[in-house]
Short mmCIF file of C-alpha atoms in Angstrom, two decimals:
data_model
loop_
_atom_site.label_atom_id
_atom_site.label_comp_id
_atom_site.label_asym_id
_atom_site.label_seq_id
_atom_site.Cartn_x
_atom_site.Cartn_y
_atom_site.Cartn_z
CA UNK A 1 139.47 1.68 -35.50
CA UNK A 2 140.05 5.13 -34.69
CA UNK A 3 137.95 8.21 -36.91
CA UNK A 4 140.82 8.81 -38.91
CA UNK A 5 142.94 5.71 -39.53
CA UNK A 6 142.45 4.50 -42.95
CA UNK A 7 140.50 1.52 -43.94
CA UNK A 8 140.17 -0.99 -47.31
CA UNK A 9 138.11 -3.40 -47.66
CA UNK A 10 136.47 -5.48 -50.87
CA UNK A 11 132.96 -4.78 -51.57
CA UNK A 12 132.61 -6.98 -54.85
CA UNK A 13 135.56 -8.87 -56.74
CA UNK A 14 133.87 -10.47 -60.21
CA UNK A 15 135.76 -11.16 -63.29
CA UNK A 16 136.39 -7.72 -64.82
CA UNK A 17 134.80 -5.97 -62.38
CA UNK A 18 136.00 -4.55 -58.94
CA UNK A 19 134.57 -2.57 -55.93
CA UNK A 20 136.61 -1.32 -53.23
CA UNK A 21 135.27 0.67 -49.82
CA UNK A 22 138.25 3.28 -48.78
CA UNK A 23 137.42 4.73 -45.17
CA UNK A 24 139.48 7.68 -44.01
CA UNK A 25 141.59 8.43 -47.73
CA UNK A 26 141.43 11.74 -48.86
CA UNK A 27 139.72 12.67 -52.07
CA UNK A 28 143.22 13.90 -53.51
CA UNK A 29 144.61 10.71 -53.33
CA UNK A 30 141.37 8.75 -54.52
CA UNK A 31 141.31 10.46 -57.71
CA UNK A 32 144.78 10.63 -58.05
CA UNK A 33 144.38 6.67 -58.19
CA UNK A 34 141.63 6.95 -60.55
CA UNK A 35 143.15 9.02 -62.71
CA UNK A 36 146.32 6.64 -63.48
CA UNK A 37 144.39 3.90 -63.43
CA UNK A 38 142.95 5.46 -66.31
CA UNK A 39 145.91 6.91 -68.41
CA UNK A 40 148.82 4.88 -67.45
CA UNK A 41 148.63 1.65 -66.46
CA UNK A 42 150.28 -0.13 -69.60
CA UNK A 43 148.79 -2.46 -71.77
CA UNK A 44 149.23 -4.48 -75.49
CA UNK A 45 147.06 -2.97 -77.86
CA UNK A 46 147.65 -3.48 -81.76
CA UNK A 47 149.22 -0.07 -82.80
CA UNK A 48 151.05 -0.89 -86.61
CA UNK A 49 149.11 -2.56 -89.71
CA UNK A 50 150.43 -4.02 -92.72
CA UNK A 51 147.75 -5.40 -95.49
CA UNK A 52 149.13 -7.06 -98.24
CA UNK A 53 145.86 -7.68 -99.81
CA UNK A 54 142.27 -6.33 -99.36
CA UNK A 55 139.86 -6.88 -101.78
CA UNK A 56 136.89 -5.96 -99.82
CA UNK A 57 135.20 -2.33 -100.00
CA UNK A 58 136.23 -1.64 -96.42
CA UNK A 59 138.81 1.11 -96.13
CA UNK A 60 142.24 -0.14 -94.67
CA UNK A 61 142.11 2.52 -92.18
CA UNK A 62 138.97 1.31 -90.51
CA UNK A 63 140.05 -2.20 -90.59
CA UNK A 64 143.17 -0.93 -88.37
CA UNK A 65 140.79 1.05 -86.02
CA UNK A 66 138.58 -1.78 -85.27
CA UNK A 67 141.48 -3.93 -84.84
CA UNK A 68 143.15 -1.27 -82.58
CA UNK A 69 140.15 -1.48 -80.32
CA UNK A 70 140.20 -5.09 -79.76
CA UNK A 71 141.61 -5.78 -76.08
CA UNK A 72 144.76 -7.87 -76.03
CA UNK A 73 145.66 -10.38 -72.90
CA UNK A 74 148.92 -9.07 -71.36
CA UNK A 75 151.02 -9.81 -68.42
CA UNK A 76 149.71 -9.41 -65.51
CA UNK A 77 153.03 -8.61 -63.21
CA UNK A 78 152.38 -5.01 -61.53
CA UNK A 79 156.17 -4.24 -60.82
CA UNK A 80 156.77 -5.27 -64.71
CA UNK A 81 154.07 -3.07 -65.75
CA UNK A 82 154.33 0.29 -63.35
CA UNK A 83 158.24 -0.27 -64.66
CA UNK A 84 156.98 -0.05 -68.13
CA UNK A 85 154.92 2.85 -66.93
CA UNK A 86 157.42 5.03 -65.57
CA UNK A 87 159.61 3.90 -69.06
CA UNK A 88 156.76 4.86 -71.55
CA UNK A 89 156.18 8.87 -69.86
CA UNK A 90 160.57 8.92 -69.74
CA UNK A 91 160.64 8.87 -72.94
CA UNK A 92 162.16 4.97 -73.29
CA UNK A 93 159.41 2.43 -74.29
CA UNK A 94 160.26 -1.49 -74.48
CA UNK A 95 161.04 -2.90 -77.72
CA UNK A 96 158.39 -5.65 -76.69
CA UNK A 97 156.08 -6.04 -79.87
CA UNK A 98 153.48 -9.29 -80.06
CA UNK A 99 153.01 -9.98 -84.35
CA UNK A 100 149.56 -11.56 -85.59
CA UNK A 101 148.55 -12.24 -88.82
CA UNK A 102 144.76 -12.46 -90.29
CA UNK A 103 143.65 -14.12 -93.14
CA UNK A 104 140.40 -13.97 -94.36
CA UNK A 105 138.42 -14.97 -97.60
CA UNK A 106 134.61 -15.88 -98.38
CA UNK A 107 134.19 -18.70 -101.03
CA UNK A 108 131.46 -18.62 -103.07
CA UNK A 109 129.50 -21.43 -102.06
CA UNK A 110 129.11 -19.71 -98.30
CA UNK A 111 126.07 -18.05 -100.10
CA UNK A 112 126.12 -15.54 -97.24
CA UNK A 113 128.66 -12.72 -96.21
CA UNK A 114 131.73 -14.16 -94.25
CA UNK A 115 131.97 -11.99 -90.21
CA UNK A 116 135.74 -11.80 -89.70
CA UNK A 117 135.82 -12.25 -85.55
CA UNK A 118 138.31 -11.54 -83.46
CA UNK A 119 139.07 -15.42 -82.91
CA UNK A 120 140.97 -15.46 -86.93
CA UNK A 121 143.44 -12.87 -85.12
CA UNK A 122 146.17 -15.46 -84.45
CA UNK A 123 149.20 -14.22 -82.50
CA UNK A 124 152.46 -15.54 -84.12
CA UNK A 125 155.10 -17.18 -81.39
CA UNK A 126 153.25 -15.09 -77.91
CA UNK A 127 150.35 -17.39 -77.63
CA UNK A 128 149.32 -15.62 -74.23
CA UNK A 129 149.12 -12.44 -75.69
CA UNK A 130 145.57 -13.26 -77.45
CA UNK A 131 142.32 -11.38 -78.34
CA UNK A 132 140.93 -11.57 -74.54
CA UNK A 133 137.25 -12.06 -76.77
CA UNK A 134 136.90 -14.61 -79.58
CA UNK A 135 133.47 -13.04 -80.60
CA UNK A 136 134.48 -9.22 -81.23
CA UNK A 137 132.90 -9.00 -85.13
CA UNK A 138 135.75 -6.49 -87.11
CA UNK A 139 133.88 -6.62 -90.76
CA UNK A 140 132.21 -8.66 -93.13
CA UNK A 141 133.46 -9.81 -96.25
CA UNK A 142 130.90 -10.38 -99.84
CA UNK A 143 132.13 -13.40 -102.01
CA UNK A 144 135.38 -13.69 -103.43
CA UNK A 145 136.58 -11.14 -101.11
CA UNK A 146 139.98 -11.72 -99.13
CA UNK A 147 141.20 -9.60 -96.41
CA UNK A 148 145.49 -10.53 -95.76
CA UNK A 149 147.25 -8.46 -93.09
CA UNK A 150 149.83 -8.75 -90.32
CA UNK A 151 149.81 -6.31 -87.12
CA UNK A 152 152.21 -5.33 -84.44
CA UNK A 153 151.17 -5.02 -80.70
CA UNK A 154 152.91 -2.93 -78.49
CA UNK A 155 152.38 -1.29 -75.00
CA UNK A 156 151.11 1.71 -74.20
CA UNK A 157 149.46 4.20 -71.95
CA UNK A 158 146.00 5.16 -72.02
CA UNK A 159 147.07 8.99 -72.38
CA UNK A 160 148.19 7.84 -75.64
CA UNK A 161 145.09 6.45 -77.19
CA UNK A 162 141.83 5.14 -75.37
CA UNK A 163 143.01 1.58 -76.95
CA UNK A 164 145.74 1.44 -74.25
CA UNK A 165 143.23 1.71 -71.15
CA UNK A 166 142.64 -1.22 -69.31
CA UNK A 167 139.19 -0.01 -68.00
CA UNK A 168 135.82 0.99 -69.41
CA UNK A 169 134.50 3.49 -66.40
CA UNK A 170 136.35 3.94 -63.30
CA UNK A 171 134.17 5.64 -61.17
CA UNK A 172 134.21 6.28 -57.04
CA UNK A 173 131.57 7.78 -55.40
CA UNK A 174 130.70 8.84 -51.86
CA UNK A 175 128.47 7.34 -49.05
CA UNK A 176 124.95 8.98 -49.34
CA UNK A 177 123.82 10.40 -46.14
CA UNK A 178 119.99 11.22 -45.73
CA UNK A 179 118.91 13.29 -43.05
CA UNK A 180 115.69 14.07 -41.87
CA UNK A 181 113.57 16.25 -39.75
CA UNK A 182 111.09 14.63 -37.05
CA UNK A 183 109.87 18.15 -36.10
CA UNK A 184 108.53 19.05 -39.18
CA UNK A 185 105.05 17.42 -39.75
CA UNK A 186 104.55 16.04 -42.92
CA UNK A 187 103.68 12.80 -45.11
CA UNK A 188 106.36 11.43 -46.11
CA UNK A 189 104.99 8.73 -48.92
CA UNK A 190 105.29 10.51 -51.73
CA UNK A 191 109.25 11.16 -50.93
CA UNK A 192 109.72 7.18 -50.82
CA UNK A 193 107.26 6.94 -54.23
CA UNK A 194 109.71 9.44 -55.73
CA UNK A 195 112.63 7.52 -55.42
CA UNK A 196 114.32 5.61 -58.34
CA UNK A 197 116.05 3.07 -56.97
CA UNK A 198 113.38 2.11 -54.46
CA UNK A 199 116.14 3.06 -51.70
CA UNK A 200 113.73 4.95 -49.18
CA UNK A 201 111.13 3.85 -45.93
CA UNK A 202 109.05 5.44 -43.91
CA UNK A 203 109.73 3.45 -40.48
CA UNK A 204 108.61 4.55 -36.98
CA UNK A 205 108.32 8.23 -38.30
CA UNK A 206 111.11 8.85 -39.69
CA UNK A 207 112.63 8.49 -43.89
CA UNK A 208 115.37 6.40 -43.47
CA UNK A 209 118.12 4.91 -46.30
CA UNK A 210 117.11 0.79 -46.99
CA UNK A 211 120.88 0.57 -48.15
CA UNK A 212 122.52 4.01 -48.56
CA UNK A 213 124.66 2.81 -51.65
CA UNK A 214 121.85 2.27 -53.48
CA UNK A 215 120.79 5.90 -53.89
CA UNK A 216 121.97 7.85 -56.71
CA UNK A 217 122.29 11.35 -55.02
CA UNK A 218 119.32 12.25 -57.38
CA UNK A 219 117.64 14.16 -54.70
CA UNK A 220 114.21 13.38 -55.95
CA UNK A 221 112.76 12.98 -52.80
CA UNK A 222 114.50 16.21 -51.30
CA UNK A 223 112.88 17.91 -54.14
CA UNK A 224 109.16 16.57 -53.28
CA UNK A 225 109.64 17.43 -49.93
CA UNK A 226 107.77 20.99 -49.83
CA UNK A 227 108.10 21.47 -45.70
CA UNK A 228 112.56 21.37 -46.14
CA UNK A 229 111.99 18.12 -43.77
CA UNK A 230 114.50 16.00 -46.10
CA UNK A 231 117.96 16.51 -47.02
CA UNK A 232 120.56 14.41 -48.80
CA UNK A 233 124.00 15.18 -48.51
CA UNK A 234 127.12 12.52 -48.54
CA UNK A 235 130.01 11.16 -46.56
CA UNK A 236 133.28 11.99 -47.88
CA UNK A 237 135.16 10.46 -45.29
CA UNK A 238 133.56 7.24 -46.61
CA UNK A 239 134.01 6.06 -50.96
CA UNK A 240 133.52 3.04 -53.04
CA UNK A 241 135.60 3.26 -56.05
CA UNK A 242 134.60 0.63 -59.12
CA UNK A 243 137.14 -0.88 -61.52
CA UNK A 244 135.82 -2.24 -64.83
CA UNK A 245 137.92 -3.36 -66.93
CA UNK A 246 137.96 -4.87 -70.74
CA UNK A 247 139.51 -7.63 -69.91
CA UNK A 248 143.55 -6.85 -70.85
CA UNK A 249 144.39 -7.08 -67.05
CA UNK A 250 142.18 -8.26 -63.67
CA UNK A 251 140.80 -5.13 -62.14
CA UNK A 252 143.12 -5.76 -58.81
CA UNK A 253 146.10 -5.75 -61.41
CA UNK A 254 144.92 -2.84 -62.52
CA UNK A 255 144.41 -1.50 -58.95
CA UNK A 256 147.84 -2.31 -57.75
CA UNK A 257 149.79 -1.64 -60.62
CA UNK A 258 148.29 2.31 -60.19
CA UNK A 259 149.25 2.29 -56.73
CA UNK A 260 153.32 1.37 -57.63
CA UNK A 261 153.17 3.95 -60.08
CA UNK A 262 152.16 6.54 -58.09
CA UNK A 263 155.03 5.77 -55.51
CA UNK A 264 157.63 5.09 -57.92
CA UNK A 265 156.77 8.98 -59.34
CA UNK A 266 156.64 9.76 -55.86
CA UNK A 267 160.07 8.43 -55.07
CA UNK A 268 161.79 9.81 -58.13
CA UNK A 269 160.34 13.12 -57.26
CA UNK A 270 162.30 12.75 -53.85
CA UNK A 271 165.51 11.41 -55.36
CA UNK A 272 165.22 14.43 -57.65
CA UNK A 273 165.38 16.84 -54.92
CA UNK A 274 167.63 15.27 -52.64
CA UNK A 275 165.49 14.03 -49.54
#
């Protein structure tokens, strides 16, 4: 592989959680990527509430915010959903809308306060489309107390409202490069001591990285370093960038589904001007 030809490669694929190594992309793009991944890949999140009955102190309005911010299965297709993209910012969303309904009431004889979960959320005719957690608590109800609604999800970006993001943190960061001075004479335990993340050694006279992506660009041991011997700088011709998502799409969904969106933009922008 040449210095410059671009490289991808899978560092960690988990369930909900993805880290990818890009070698040779520029820092434009990367965040670019990032960036859409972030506010507008599309996803179901419940956006319209109708109670007809609440008995329970709990304001409507924060029953409809916690329910808002429960994350909602949808499908996974990333030429469906960078469509739906690129239809949501033109000003034509799809009349796709998933209805649940929620029903909740603690008897008397429970002798405890009833926790509504997210598992009494039943979708009505779209089983797929379900709470992607059973266990999310949305409020507790005191005896006698009944809580009757029906909500409408629909898609939406996460430029929007945080409840449409697919991800918690997307994050990249760059290769941490340490580099050290032989000629200048001095201990160098106290820089390895310093570290955090226990990423440093002291081998055959010189500091040297154990694994380089386990250092935080902290620069605590560039800092105890009194004779300038150590310095920590990074790689940007080398980036990991981390996907976690909240479980409404797979994080190489996610990934993908980013990338078609930039090139469909990309492509409309050349149709626009005539190339």
């Amino acid at each position: 592989m040449s210095q410059t030809e671009l490289s991808v490669k899978v560092i960690e694929d988990k369930p909900g959680l993805l880290t990818v190594e890009f070698s040779n992309l520029r820092r434009e793009v990367l965040n670019g990527i990032r960036r859409t991944i972030l506010a507008e890949v599309p996803t179901l999140a419940i956006d319209e509430v109708l109670f007809t009955e609440n008995s329970s102190p709990i304001y409507g309005e924060y029953i409809a915010h916690r329910l808002g911010m429960v994350p909602i299965k949808t499908p996974d297709d990333p030429e469906i959903l960078s469509q739906i993209s690129i239809d949501i910012q033109g000003g034509n969303p799809p009349n796709m809308r998933v209805e649940y309904q929620l029903r909740a009431e603690c008897p008397p004889q429970l002798g405890q306060p009833l926790t509504v979960s997210s598992d009494m959320l039943k979708p009505l005719g779209v089983e797929e489309a379900r709470p992607v957690y059973d266990n999310i608590q949305l409020f507790k109800l005191g005896q006698n107390q009944v809580v009757e609604l029906q909500a409408t999800a629909r898609y939406g970006l996460g430029k929007q409202h945080a409840k449409f993001s697919p991800v918690s943190p997307v994050v990249y960061i760059y290769k941490p490069v340490l580099i050290f001075d032989k000629t200048k004479d001095e201990p160098c335990d106290q820089h390895v001591s310093v570290c955090p993340t226990n990423c440093l050694e002291y081998k055959h006279g010189e500091l040297v990285f154990t694994n380089p992506w386990d250092c935080i660009l902290c620069r605590a041991c560039e800092k105890a370093c009194k004779s300038g011997a150590t310095k920590i700088m990074w790689d940007e011709s080398v980036a990991r960038l981390t996907i976690e998502a909240t479980g409404s799409l797979p994080p190489k969904v996610i990934l993908k589904t980013a990338i078609l969106i930039l090139l469909k933009k990309f492509k409309l922008v050349s149709e626009k001007v005539g190339a």
